[in-house]
Amino acid sequence: MKKIIFFILTVLLVVACNEGNKKASGLGLDTGIEKRIDSIMAQMTLEEKVGQMAQFTLDVIGKGGNVYFSDEPFEIDPAMLDTVIGKYKVGSILNTANNRARTTEVWEKTVQAIQERALAETGIPVLYGIDAIHGTTYTAGSTLFPQGVGMAASFNLDLMKEGSRITAYETRASNIPWTFAPTMDLGRDARWSRQWESYGEDSYLNAQMGLASTLGFQGDDRNSVGSHRIAACVKHYMGYGVPVSGKDRTPALISESELREKYFEPFRTSIVEGGALSLMVNSGIINGVSTHADYRLLTEWVKEDLAFDGVIVTDWADVQNLLSRDRIATDYKGAVKTAINVGIDLVMEPYNLAFCPTLVELVEEGEVPMKRIDDAVRRVLRLKFRLGLFERPYWSRSEYPDFGSSESEAVAKTAADEAITLLKNENNILPLPANARILVTGPNAHSMRTLNGGWSYSWQGEKTEEFAQDYNTIYEALQNKFGATNVRYEPGVTYKMDGQYYEENPPEIGKAVAAAAGVDYIVLCVGENSYCETPGNLDELVLSENQTALALALQKTEKPVILVLNEGRPRLIRKIEPDSKAVLQLYLPGNFGGDALADILAGDVNPSGKLPYTYPKFEHGLITYDHKPSQNIDGKMEGAYDYGAQTSVQYPFGFGLSYTIFEYANLAVSKKDFVSGDLLTVTVDVKNTGTVAGKEAVLLFSSDMVASLSPDVRRLRAFEKISLEPGETKTVMLQLAADDLAFVNEKGEWTLEAGEFKLQAGDQIAMIHCAETRVWDTPNR
């Protein structure tokens, strides 16, 4: 009888496995990996499973006085490692110790010790994650690229992908296989402190840059990432970048149509087209619902609608925040229950070791289903298998000889070149003559910290000067380019480097004015000191009073002022822009920003960046380029009342000048009349009519002329960056899926309506017509 029962159970198990393998195959899973996961999970205790869902910060297991800080030099505390790995079976560690970068040798020793203890305890390797944001942030000697907003300004997807590939290689060289990047929050509010981490205000630009970054990090085979690649974690899902107050981690109000059409799209693209292996949740609240407690957004929209088979991880301490900040739970136990049941797989609970026994208790009490635990653990183990950690949980730094190589740094320099955006060039004052005598001034003129911004060797970037001594500040780069005797430095205004990011020392504007007497040009470098996340909140968007006063005083000298903006978000400059002869936006260009600026000022590099956001002119005049027609109406309506609105901006989205002129001609579309499912091919001729070579980002916009919901005035639909020699013409071909012209209606349905559409590239316009209306009965096109 026992043999018969055993036989029946075996048959049922085989059938179940076969069905599971069929499902796995249909989702693009590796059936071999799934079988290995089945075998491991069958032997795991509840405590071991819960441990796989926990992630703690490195300082918890470092030698030192408490869990928040460690002694230097850093060493792992065997007793704490025994507690975290031995007692609680924790499956993931993140971050660096004491908020500072480490050498690859320290990383190798640290990760090896963690992995050896984990393998001895459970046989399951630890998943180590890091914020490798614009390069391998927390590794000394790594290659740092422009921050996300600068990469977006390049409009160069190949550069984005290659930069992420290099970052993946150097993060692997640090014995770390997982990054919490790319950041795809739409930077649609200039007040927000993390705008510089985003790819700007546009949904399509964010989607394409995020896709390129994901593929650069992971490669083409998501089931076998490889020893030179790492797992991406697309973040912060979603709507994080538009808090009503402008303050970090505060509530957002987003319409259902915009949530689906704009904010969801970059994440959908990276998951569906890029195969992103993990996703991090927005710390805030959307339409009154804490995102970490939103079953609809986490499980229905992502796991069900997209068949996402990766890991959903919380942001820093955000389960605790459901209790202490959002007050949607009466105790920690209730917060854990809520987060896990809505679909969280891995909890970034940096310090609170109570998470593990709390979740075990919830499962034993039936408050969290075992099915939910098994799903989460399967996802975590799947990621570890895809990263090859079961085969090689740690490796030697010597296997990565190209770490920090000159070839990698050359890519970072090119990225800085192509990011910098020329916004004004009155009377072609730029480029400067080779023998120009220059005063370099302003608080950003002689600082590597300001060039890099936050997430640079430390969280707030305040340790950058310690690690970036081998690179050139703007002042040093201009000395190298124009000659040390031709370049003077007198800052006039300086930051209080040991204070808050916005604090400045008492100004010495008179010294800068006096120094201008003996020069031909003034390069005024203003903007912001480094900051990150909540510490970067602000109360005024206008440039600081000291910096504004410095600019006005220098302009009175009648020496031509070249205004250099080195800032994470657009600070208002309307008082000083008119009398500036040239304006350049550096964003946060990384370690090669000074050299890139020097080459552009000298004319050795032709600027080609374009604004990835709308640069506002007034504090209460914030607007995005894809606004509704009623938000910016020229003229006055007839009759007694005027219900129009006008918003003046400093510079529009997509704006950027060059040292040459590009002319557009012959815009053509393969189909003037189209229907859903069609692929439209758009061609346009672009000619360099000037005397110097240049690069041009060709942007294709669409406008829905009439729609049942008031349409956006224009939307970016495609772009490509090209290089043109003087006199050269190229025909640029851009693909546009007809279904991309759809919008989301008030019911949350994708809708492509019959009617006229306008396409525009440069000054060229073409009209096309949709012949019939289609409404999708699924949430995704």
PDB file of C-alpha atoms in Angstrom, residues 396-501:
ATOM      1  CA  SER A 396      39.451  37.408  -7.459  1.00  0.00           C
ATOM      2  CA  ARG A 397      40.015  41.088  -8.204  1.00  0.00           C
ATOM      3  CA  SER A 398      42.838  39.982 -10.515  1.00  0.00           C
ATOM      4  CA  GLU A 399      40.277  38.597 -12.953  1.00  0.00           C
ATOM      5  CA  TYR A 400      39.303  42.162 -13.860  1.00  0.00           C
ATOM      6  CA  PRO A 401      42.441  43.811 -15.264  1.00  0.00           C
ATOM      7  CA  ASP A 402      40.473  46.535 -17.062  1.00  0.00           C
ATOM      8  CA  PHE A 403      39.098  48.025 -13.849  1.00  0.00           C
ATOM      9  CA  GLY A 404      39.499  51.819 -14.036  1.00  0.00           C
ATOM     10  CA  SER A 405      41.303  51.526 -17.370  1.00  0.00           C
ATOM     11  CA  SER A 406      42.165  54.453 -19.619  1.00  0.00           C
ATOM     12  CA  GLU A 407      39.801  53.012 -22.233  1.00  0.00           C
ATOM     13  CA  SER A 408      36.913  53.132 -19.769  1.00  0.00           C
ATOM     14  CA  GLU A 409      37.820  56.646 -18.706  1.00  0.00           C
ATOM     15  CA  ALA A 410      37.842  57.713 -22.360  1.00  0.00           C
ATOM     16  CA  VAL A 411      34.197  56.641 -22.584  1.00  0.00           C
ATOM     17  CA  ALA A 412      33.395  58.703 -19.479  1.00  0.00           C
ATOM     18  CA  LYS A 413      35.120  61.710 -21.036  1.00  0.00           C
ATOM     19  CA  THR A 414      33.116  61.307 -24.257  1.00  0.00           C
ATOM     20  CA  ALA A 415      29.931  61.079 -22.225  1.00  0.00           C
ATOM     21  CA  ALA A 416      30.775  64.350 -20.477  1.00  0.00           C
ATOM     22  CA  ASP A 417      31.560  65.949 -23.848  1.00  0.00           C
ATOM     23  CA  GLU A 418      28.185  64.965 -25.246  1.00  0.00           C
ATOM     24  CA  ALA A 419      26.204  65.819 -22.120  1.00  0.00           C
ATOM     25  CA  ILE A 420      27.291  69.462 -21.753  1.00  0.00           C
ATOM     26  CA  THR A 421      24.631  71.691 -23.269  1.00  0.00           C
ATOM     27  CA  LEU A 422      25.271  75.090 -24.819  1.00  0.00           C
ATOM     28  CA  LEU A 423      22.229  77.243 -24.013  1.00  0.00           C
ATOM     29  CA  LYS A 424      23.416  80.664 -25.153  1.00  0.00           C
ATOM     30  CA  ASN A 425      26.248  81.922 -27.350  1.00  0.00           C
ATOM     31  CA  GLU A 426      25.736  85.605 -28.015  1.00  0.00           C
ATOM     32  CA  ASN A 427      27.614  86.851 -31.077  1.00  0.00           C
ATOM     33  CA  ASN A 428      29.413  83.491 -31.201  1.00  0.00           C
ATOM     34  CA  ILE A 429      31.656  84.473 -28.302  1.00  0.00           C
ATOM     35  CA  LEU A 430      32.525  80.785 -27.975  1.00  0.00           C
ATOM     36  CA  PRO A 431      34.856  79.122 -28.626  1.00  0.00           C
ATOM     37  CA  LEU A 432      37.469  81.275 -26.941  1.00  0.00           C
ATOM     38  CA  PRO A 433      40.782  82.187 -28.616  1.00  0.00           C
ATOM     39  CA  ALA A 434      43.808  80.112 -27.658  1.00  0.00           C
ATOM     40  CA  ASN A 435      45.542  83.051 -25.964  1.00  0.00           C
ATOM     41  CA  ALA A 436      42.497  84.119 -23.928  1.00  0.00           C
ATOM     42  CA  ARG A 437      43.169  85.499 -20.458  1.00  0.00           C
ATOM     43  CA  ILE A 438      40.515  84.037 -18.170  1.00  0.00           C
ATOM     44  CA  LEU A 439      39.245  84.573 -14.656  1.00  0.00           C
ATOM     45  CA  VAL A 440      37.714  81.393 -13.266  1.00  0.00           C
ATOM     46  CA  THR A 441      35.354  82.196 -10.428  1.00  0.00           C
ATOM     47  CA  GLY A 442      32.340  80.966  -8.512  1.00  0.00           C
ATOM     48  CA  PRO A 443      31.864  78.223  -5.901  1.00  0.00           C
ATOM     49  CA  ASN A 444      31.899  75.404  -8.461  1.00  0.00           C
ATOM     50  CA  ALA A 445      35.115  76.450 -10.178  1.00  0.00           C
ATOM     51  CA  HIS A 446      37.602  74.411  -8.177  1.00  0.00           C
ATOM     52  CA  SER A 447      35.752  71.377  -6.785  1.00  0.00           C
ATOM     53  CA  MET A 448      35.573  67.749  -7.814  1.00  0.00           C
ATOM     54  CA  ARG A 449      32.701  67.304  -5.387  1.00  0.00           C
ATOM     55  CA  THR A 450      30.407  69.628  -7.309  1.00  0.00           C
ATOM     56  CA  LEU A 451      31.291  68.045 -10.649  1.00  0.00           C
ATOM     57  CA  ASN A 452      30.218  64.616  -9.423  1.00  0.00           C
ATOM     58  CA  GLY A 453      27.309  65.315  -7.078  1.00  0.00           C
ATOM     59  CA  GLY A 454      25.827  62.749  -4.709  1.00  0.00           C
ATOM     60  CA  TRP A 455      26.405  58.982  -4.902  1.00  0.00           C
ATOM     61  CA  SER A 456      30.103  59.697  -5.468  1.00  0.00           C
ATOM     62  CA  TYR A 457      32.427  57.763  -3.138  1.00  0.00           C
ATOM     63  CA  SER A 458      29.871  58.504  -0.401  1.00  0.00           C
ATOM     64  CA  TRP A 459      26.117  59.007  -0.200  1.00  0.00           C
ATOM     65  CA  GLN A 460      26.142  62.827  -0.190  1.00  0.00           C
ATOM     66  CA  GLY A 461      29.344  63.076  -2.235  1.00  0.00           C
ATOM     67  CA  GLU A 462      31.126  64.936   0.561  1.00  0.00           C
ATOM     68  CA  LYS A 463      34.158  62.631   0.437  1.00  0.00           C
ATOM     69  CA  THR A 464      34.809  63.119  -3.280  1.00  0.00           C
ATOM     70  CA  GLU A 465      37.860  65.358  -2.910  1.00  0.00           C
ATOM     71  CA  GLU A 466      39.600  62.579  -0.974  1.00  0.00           C
ATOM     72  CA  PHE A 467      39.161  60.064  -3.788  1.00  0.00           C
ATOM     73  CA  ALA A 468      39.289  62.230  -6.950  1.00  0.00           C
ATOM     74  CA  GLN A 469      42.614  64.015  -6.557  1.00  0.00           C
ATOM     75  CA  ASP A 470      43.927  62.681  -9.861  1.00  0.00           C
ATOM     76  CA  TYR A 471      41.228  64.466 -11.896  1.00  0.00           C
ATOM     77  CA  ASN A 472      40.896  68.101 -12.893  1.00  0.00           C
ATOM     78  CA  THR A 473      38.552  70.687 -11.500  1.00  0.00           C
ATOM     79  CA  ILE A 474      37.282  73.311 -13.944  1.00  0.00           C
ATOM     80  CA  TYR A 475      40.045  75.681 -12.870  1.00  0.00           C
ATOM     81  CA  GLU A 476      42.759  73.053 -13.301  1.00  0.00           C
ATOM     82  CA  ALA A 477      41.382  71.933 -16.674  1.00  0.00           C
ATOM     83  CA  LEU A 478      41.332  75.518 -17.981  1.00  0.00           C
ATOM     84  CA  GLN A 479      44.908  76.022 -16.795  1.00  0.00           C
ATOM     85  CA  ASN A 480      45.937  72.937 -18.728  1.00  0.00           C
ATOM     86  CA  LYS A 481      44.060  74.068 -21.824  1.00  0.00           C
ATOM     87  CA  PHE A 482      44.836  77.801 -21.962  1.00  0.00           C
ATOM     88  CA  GLY A 483      48.078  77.938 -19.960  1.00  0.00           C
ATOM     89  CA  ALA A 484      48.610  78.461 -16.256  1.00  0.00           C
ATOM     90  CA  THR A 485      49.717  82.067 -16.725  1.00  0.00           C
ATOM     91  CA  ASN A 486      46.540  82.918 -18.645  1.00  0.00           C
ATOM     92  CA  VAL A 487      44.107  81.559 -16.066  1.00  0.00           C
ATOM     93  CA  ARG A 488      43.418  83.186 -12.702  1.00  0.00           C
ATOM     94  CA  TYR A 489      41.226  81.877  -9.891  1.00  0.00           C
ATOM     95  CA  GLU A 490      39.296  83.908  -7.377  1.00  0.00           C
ATOM     96  CA  PRO A 491      36.061  82.228  -6.246  1.00  0.00           C
ATOM     97  CA  GLY A 492      34.183  85.175  -4.742  1.00  0.00           C
ATOM     98  CA  VAL A 493      31.718  82.710  -3.202  1.00  0.00           C
ATOM     99  CA  THR A 494      32.542  79.341  -1.623  1.00  0.00           C
ATOM    100  CA  TYR A 495      30.505  76.530  -0.086  1.00  0.00           C
ATOM    101  CA  LYS A 496      30.727  75.626   3.570  1.00  0.00           C
ATOM    102  CA  MET A 497      31.982  72.128   2.846  1.00  0.00           C
ATOM    103  CA  ASP A 498      31.381  70.815   6.367  1.00  0.00           C
ATOM    104  CA  GLY A 499      27.827  72.156   6.478  1.00  0.00           C
ATOM    105  CA  GLN A 500      24.559  71.566   4.644  1.00  0.00           C
ATOM    106  CA  TYR A 501      24.786  71.493   0.851  1.00  0.00           C
TER     107      TYR A 501
END
